[in-house]
mmCIF file of C-alpha atoms in Angstrom:
data_model
loop_
_atom_site.group_PDB
_atom_site.id
_atom_site.type_symbol
_atom_site.label_atom_id
_atom_site.label_comp_id
_atom_site.label_asym_id
_atom_site.label_seq_id
_atom_site.Cartn_x
_atom_site.Cartn_y
_atom_site.Cartn_z
ATOM 1 C CA MET R 17 101.930 114.639 57.404
ATOM 2 C CA PHE R 18 103.576 116.866 60.012
ATOM 3 C CA GLY R 19 103.055 120.725 59.560
ATOM 4 C CA ILE R 20 105.904 123.577 59.881
ATOM 5 C CA TYR R 21 104.750 124.175 63.399
ATOM 6 C CA PHE R 22 105.093 120.424 64.740
ATOM 7 C CA ARG R 23 109.241 120.888 62.634
ATOM 8 C CA VAL R 24 109.293 124.138 64.459
ATOM 9 C CA ALA R 25 108.914 122.455 67.694
ATOM 10 C CA VAL R 26 111.019 119.494 67.077
ATOM 11 C CA ALA R 27 114.184 121.507 65.661
ATOM 12 C CA LEU R 28 113.419 124.111 69.552
ATOM 13 C CA TRP R 29 112.960 120.892 71.204
ATOM 14 C CA VAL R 30 116.873 119.035 68.953
ATOM 15 C CA LEU R 31 117.853 122.212 70.589
ATOM 16 C CA TRP R 32 117.319 122.632 74.073
ATOM 17 C CA LEU R 33 118.547 118.476 74.083
ATOM 18 C CA VAL R 34 122.075 118.865 72.022
ATOM 19 C CA SER R 35 122.576 122.212 74.664
ATOM 20 C CA TRP R 36 121.204 120.820 77.985
ATOM 21 C CA GLN R 37 123.479 117.719 76.978
ATOM 22 C CA PHE R 38 126.851 120.048 77.006
ATOM 23 C CA ALA R 39 126.211 121.874 79.263
ATOM 24 C CA ALA R 40 126.234 119.508 81.578
ATOM 25 C CA LEU R 41 129.753 119.523 81.639
ATOM 26 C CA TRP R 42 129.863 122.620 83.789
ATOM 27 C CA ARG R 43 128.795 121.015 86.745
ATOM 28 C CA SER R 44 130.115 120.265 90.475
ATOM 29 C CA LYS R 45 131.310 117.339 91.951
ATOM 30 C CA PRO R 46 127.747 115.380 93.828
ATOM 31 C CA THR R 47 129.028 114.986 97.487
ATOM 32 C CA VAL R 48 125.630 112.960 97.922
ATOM 33 C CA ARG R 49 123.747 111.573 95.934
ATOM 34 C CA ALA R 50 119.713 110.034 96.109
ATOM 35 C CA PRO R 51 119.944 106.191 94.756
ATOM 36 C CA ARG R 52 118.550 106.472 91.050
ATOM 37 C CA ARG R 53 115.203 103.639 92.852
ATOM 38 C CA SER R 54 113.847 106.575 94.004
ATOM 39 C CA TYR R 55 112.838 108.858 91.936
ATOM 40 C CA ARG R 56 113.452 106.199 88.849
ATOM 41 C CA ALA R 57 109.395 105.405 88.097
ATOM 42 C CA GLN R 58 109.586 108.959 87.854
ATOM 43 C CA PHE R 59 111.647 109.180 85.598
ATOM 44 C CA ILE R 60 110.030 107.220 82.902
ATOM 45 C CA VAL R 61 107.111 109.089 83.288
ATOM 46 C CA VAL R 62 108.592 111.749 82.017
ATOM 47 C CA ALA R 63 109.870 109.948 79.254
ATOM 48 C CA LEU R 64 106.300 108.270 78.018
ATOM 49 C CA GLY R 65 104.863 112.493 78.417
ATOM 50 C CA PHE R 66 107.856 113.341 76.116
ATOM 51 C CA PHE R 67 106.818 110.635 73.530
ATOM 52 C CA LEU R 68 103.845 110.072 73.893
ATOM 53 C CA VAL R 69 104.110 114.755 73.282
ATOM 54 C CA PHE R 70 105.840 114.109 70.029
ATOM 55 C CA ASN R 71 103.129 110.162 69.158
ATOM 56 C CA ALA R 72 106.701 108.686 67.402
ATOM 57 C CA LEU R 73 104.206 105.918 67.353
ATOM 58 C CA PRO R 74 102.151 106.366 63.653
ATOM 59 C CA ARG R 75 99.725 103.811 64.704
ATOM 60 C CA LEU R 76 98.788 105.817 67.572
ATOM 61 C CA GLU R 77 97.965 108.881 65.531
ATOM 62 C CA GLN R 78 94.797 110.250 66.364
ATOM 63 C CA PRO R 79 92.409 112.777 64.869
ATOM 64 C CA HIS R 80 93.535 116.173 65.658
ATOM 65 C CA LEU R 81 90.806 117.770 68.450
ATOM 66 C CA TRP R 82 91.303 121.380 66.561
ATOM 67 C CA PRO R 83 92.414 123.495 63.939
ATOM 68 C CA VAL R 84 96.115 124.483 64.328
ATOM 69 C CA GLY R 85 96.309 127.560 61.684
ATOM 70 C CA ALA R 86 99.399 131.220 62.674
ATOM 71 C CA VAL R 87 98.061 132.358 65.512
ATOM 72 C CA LEU R 88 97.476 129.537 67.363
ATOM 73 C CA GLY R 89 100.939 127.327 66.135
ATOM 74 C CA TRP R 90 103.247 130.762 66.803
ATOM 75 C CA SER R 91 101.692 131.503 69.422
ATOM 76 C CA MET R 92 102.185 127.770 70.887
ATOM 77 C CA GLU R 93 106.432 128.343 69.350
ATOM 78 C CA ALA R 94 106.391 130.441 71.558
ATOM 79 C CA VAL R 95 105.001 129.897 74.688
ATOM 80 C CA ILE R 96 107.822 126.537 73.417
ATOM 81 C CA VAL R 97 111.023 129.404 73.204
ATOM 82 C CA ALA R 98 109.585 130.540 76.791
ATOM 83 C CA GLY R 99 109.244 128.152 78.547
ATOM 84 C CA ILE R 100 112.970 126.557 77.161
ATOM 85 C CA LEU R 101 114.386 129.985 78.386
ATOM 86 C CA PHE R 102 112.873 129.688 81.786
ATOM 87 C CA ALA R 103 114.548 126.846 81.779
ATOM 88 C CA TRP R 104 118.239 128.042 80.829
ATOM 89 C CA TRP R 105 117.256 131.296 82.816
ATOM 90 C CA ALA R 106 116.901 128.901 86.193
ATOM 91 C CA ARG R 107 120.451 126.520 85.110
ATOM 92 C CA ILE R 108 122.527 129.818 84.738
ATOM 93 C CA HIS R 109 121.504 130.673 88.004
ATOM 94 C CA LEU R 110 122.246 127.249 89.949
ATOM 95 C CA GLY R 111 125.795 127.076 87.471
ATOM 96 C CA LYS R 112 127.699 124.834 88.991
ATOM 97 C CA LEU R 113 124.587 123.135 91.004
ATOM 98 C CA TRP R 114 122.839 121.772 89.066
ATOM 99 C CA SER R 115 122.747 118.237 88.306
ATOM 100 C CA GLY R 116 120.021 115.753 86.263
ATOM 101 C CA GLY R 117 119.747 113.278 88.923
ATOM 102 C CA ILE R 118 118.956 114.429 92.843
ATOM 103 C CA GLU R 119 121.695 115.246 94.126
ATOM 104 C CA ARG R 120 124.074 117.820 96.826
ATOM 105 C CA MET R 121 127.014 119.334 95.606
ATOM 106 C CA ALA R 122 129.872 120.654 97.835
ATOM 107 C CA GLU R 123 129.456 123.880 99.040
ATOM 108 C CA HIS R 124 125.995 122.993 97.895
ATOM 109 C CA ARG R 125 122.897 126.027 99.041
ATOM 110 C CA LEU R 126 119.538 126.670 98.743
ATOM 111 C CA VAL R 127 119.099 129.182 95.620
ATOM 112 C CA ASP R 128 116.182 131.124 95.987
ATOM 113 C CA SER R 129 116.587 134.227 94.151
ATOM 114 C CA GLY R 130 116.568 134.755 89.633
ATOM 115 C CA PRO R 131 113.465 132.663 88.585
ATOM 116 C CA TYR R 132 113.243 129.615 92.514
ATOM 117 C CA ALA R 133 111.579 133.137 93.999
ATOM 118 C CA MET R 134 109.134 132.663 91.373
ATOM 119 C CA VAL R 135 108.794 129.048 91.809
ATOM 120 C CA ARG R 136 111.382 126.054 94.025
ATOM 121 C CA HIS R 137 111.509 124.039 89.659
ATOM 122 C CA PRO R 138 111.980 127.136 87.809
ATOM 123 C CA ILE R 139 113.001 123.925 85.351
ATOM 124 C CA TYR R 140 110.716 122.208 85.505
ATOM 125 C CA THR R 141 107.721 124.512 85.089
ATOM 126 C CA GLY R 142 109.801 125.781 81.826
ATOM 127 C CA LEU R 143 109.820 121.827 80.621
ATOM 128 C CA ILE R 144 105.805 121.012 81.140
ATOM 129 C CA ALA R 145 105.017 124.318 78.929
ATOM 130 C CA ALA R 146 106.843 124.580 76.716
ATOM 131 C CA ALA R 147 105.083 120.247 76.813
ATOM 132 C CA PHE R 148 101.458 121.856 77.269
ATOM 133 C CA ALA R 149 102.416 124.282 73.637
ATOM 134 C CA THR R 150 103.904 120.774 72.279
ATOM 135 C CA ALA R 151 100.354 119.074 72.971
ATOM 136 C CA ALA R 152 98.592 121.402 71.695
ATOM 137 C CA ILE R 153 100.204 122.464 68.226
ATOM 138 C CA ARG R 154 99.361 118.847 67.858
ATOM 139 C CA ALA R 155 96.341 118.922 69.018
ATOM 140 C CA THR R 156 95.614 114.700 69.973
ATOM 141 C CA PRO R 157 94.794 113.060 72.817
ATOM 142 C CA TRP R 158 97.641 110.714 72.963
ATOM 143 C CA ALA R 159 100.098 114.211 72.503
ATOM 144 C CA LEU R 160 97.567 115.942 75.314
ATOM 145 C CA ALA R 161 97.547 112.397 77.792
ATOM 146 C CA GLY R 162 101.421 112.607 77.023
ATOM 147 C CA ALA R 163 101.818 115.691 78.159
ATOM 148 C CA GLY R 164 100.083 115.246 81.646
ATOM 149 C CA LEU R 165 102.578 112.083 82.253
ATOM 150 C CA PHE R 166 105.347 114.892 81.834
ATOM 151 C CA ALA R 167 104.198 117.037 84.201
ATOM 152 C CA LEU R 168 102.474 113.958 86.859
ATOM 153 C CA GLY R 169 106.774 112.917 86.335
ATOM 154 C CA PHE R 170 108.463 115.876 87.013
ATOM 155 C CA ALA R 171 105.624 117.744 90.115
ATOM 156 C CA LEU R 172 106.560 113.737 91.671
ATOM 157 C CA LYS R 173 110.028 114.133 91.078
ATOM 158 C CA ALA R 174 110.005 117.765 92.486
ATOM 159 C CA ARG R 175 108.574 116.092 95.666
ATOM 160 C CA VAL R 176 111.786 113.052 95.673
ATOM 161 C CA GLU R 177 113.732 116.313 95.429
ATOM 162 C CA GLU R 178 112.295 118.355 97.925
ATOM 163 C CA ARG R 179 112.360 115.344 100.728
ATOM 164 C CA PHE R 180 115.857 115.075 100.025
ATOM 165 C CA LEU R 181 116.735 119.238 100.590
ATOM 166 C CA GLU R 182 115.158 119.236 103.748
ATOM 167 C CA ASP R 183 117.627 116.755 104.532
ATOM 168 C CA GLU R 184 120.761 118.201 103.497
ATOM 169 C CA LEU R 185 120.533 121.412 103.362
ATOM 170 C CA GLY R 186 117.839 122.544 106.180
ATOM 171 C CA GLY R 187 115.826 125.236 105.843
ATOM 172 C CA TYR R 188 113.589 124.179 103.060
ATOM 173 C CA ASP R 189 110.290 124.433 104.928
ATOM 174 C CA ALA R 190 110.582 127.580 105.332
ATOM 175 C CA TYR R 191 111.659 127.890 100.587
ATOM 176 C CA ARG R 192 108.466 125.697 100.453
ATOM 177 C CA ALA R 193 104.936 127.647 102.890
ATOM 178 C CA ARG R 194 107.213 130.892 100.176
ATOM 179 C CA VAL R 195 107.318 130.227 97.233
ATOM 180 C CA PRO R 196 105.527 127.492 95.184
ATOM 181 C CA MET R 197 105.866 124.315 93.054
ATOM 182 C CA ILE R 198 105.748 124.380 89.908
ATOM 183 C CA VAL R 199 103.112 127.152 88.945
ATOM 184 C CA PRO R 200 103.719 130.918 89.347
ATOM 185 C CA PHE R 201 101.780 132.275 91.557
ATOM 186 C CA VAL R 202 99.254 128.953 92.510
ATOM 187 C CA ARG R 203 99.843 128.337 96.117
#
């Protein structure tokens, strides 16, 4: 039913999710929070996309759009690993300023070095790349649609974050003018 490439992809995602949850303990306390309702819909879009990437309902199973052989399978595993590592690099680079929500931490500042010099939302960049690679391994219309929803949800959440950061930190407009949002080197 599921090939080796999909099983490896699932294992990589589980490893990321578990490690990400443990790392959530290492962060500063927020001083200001955006209301969750301001980004709840975006979270639902991300979750639905993630759900579809993994074709979690058997009746959603569709024929494969292309064969997934060794070259494609292992190449996409490499993209998943690279995406997850890029997201981790961004999280480590933020240190205690990281938050899963939209929050301002004590002593918050604009971070524009490391992966944040390449894109304004490198965690989203890495996870979106990993989601599209997983969808390529699944090779179904539902998985590809899910990756698109996953990317859309994060792009929409990024816009909410940017409005919040501009209000809270200032100086964000200059950063936005020189660094792309999610896709490196694309203005």
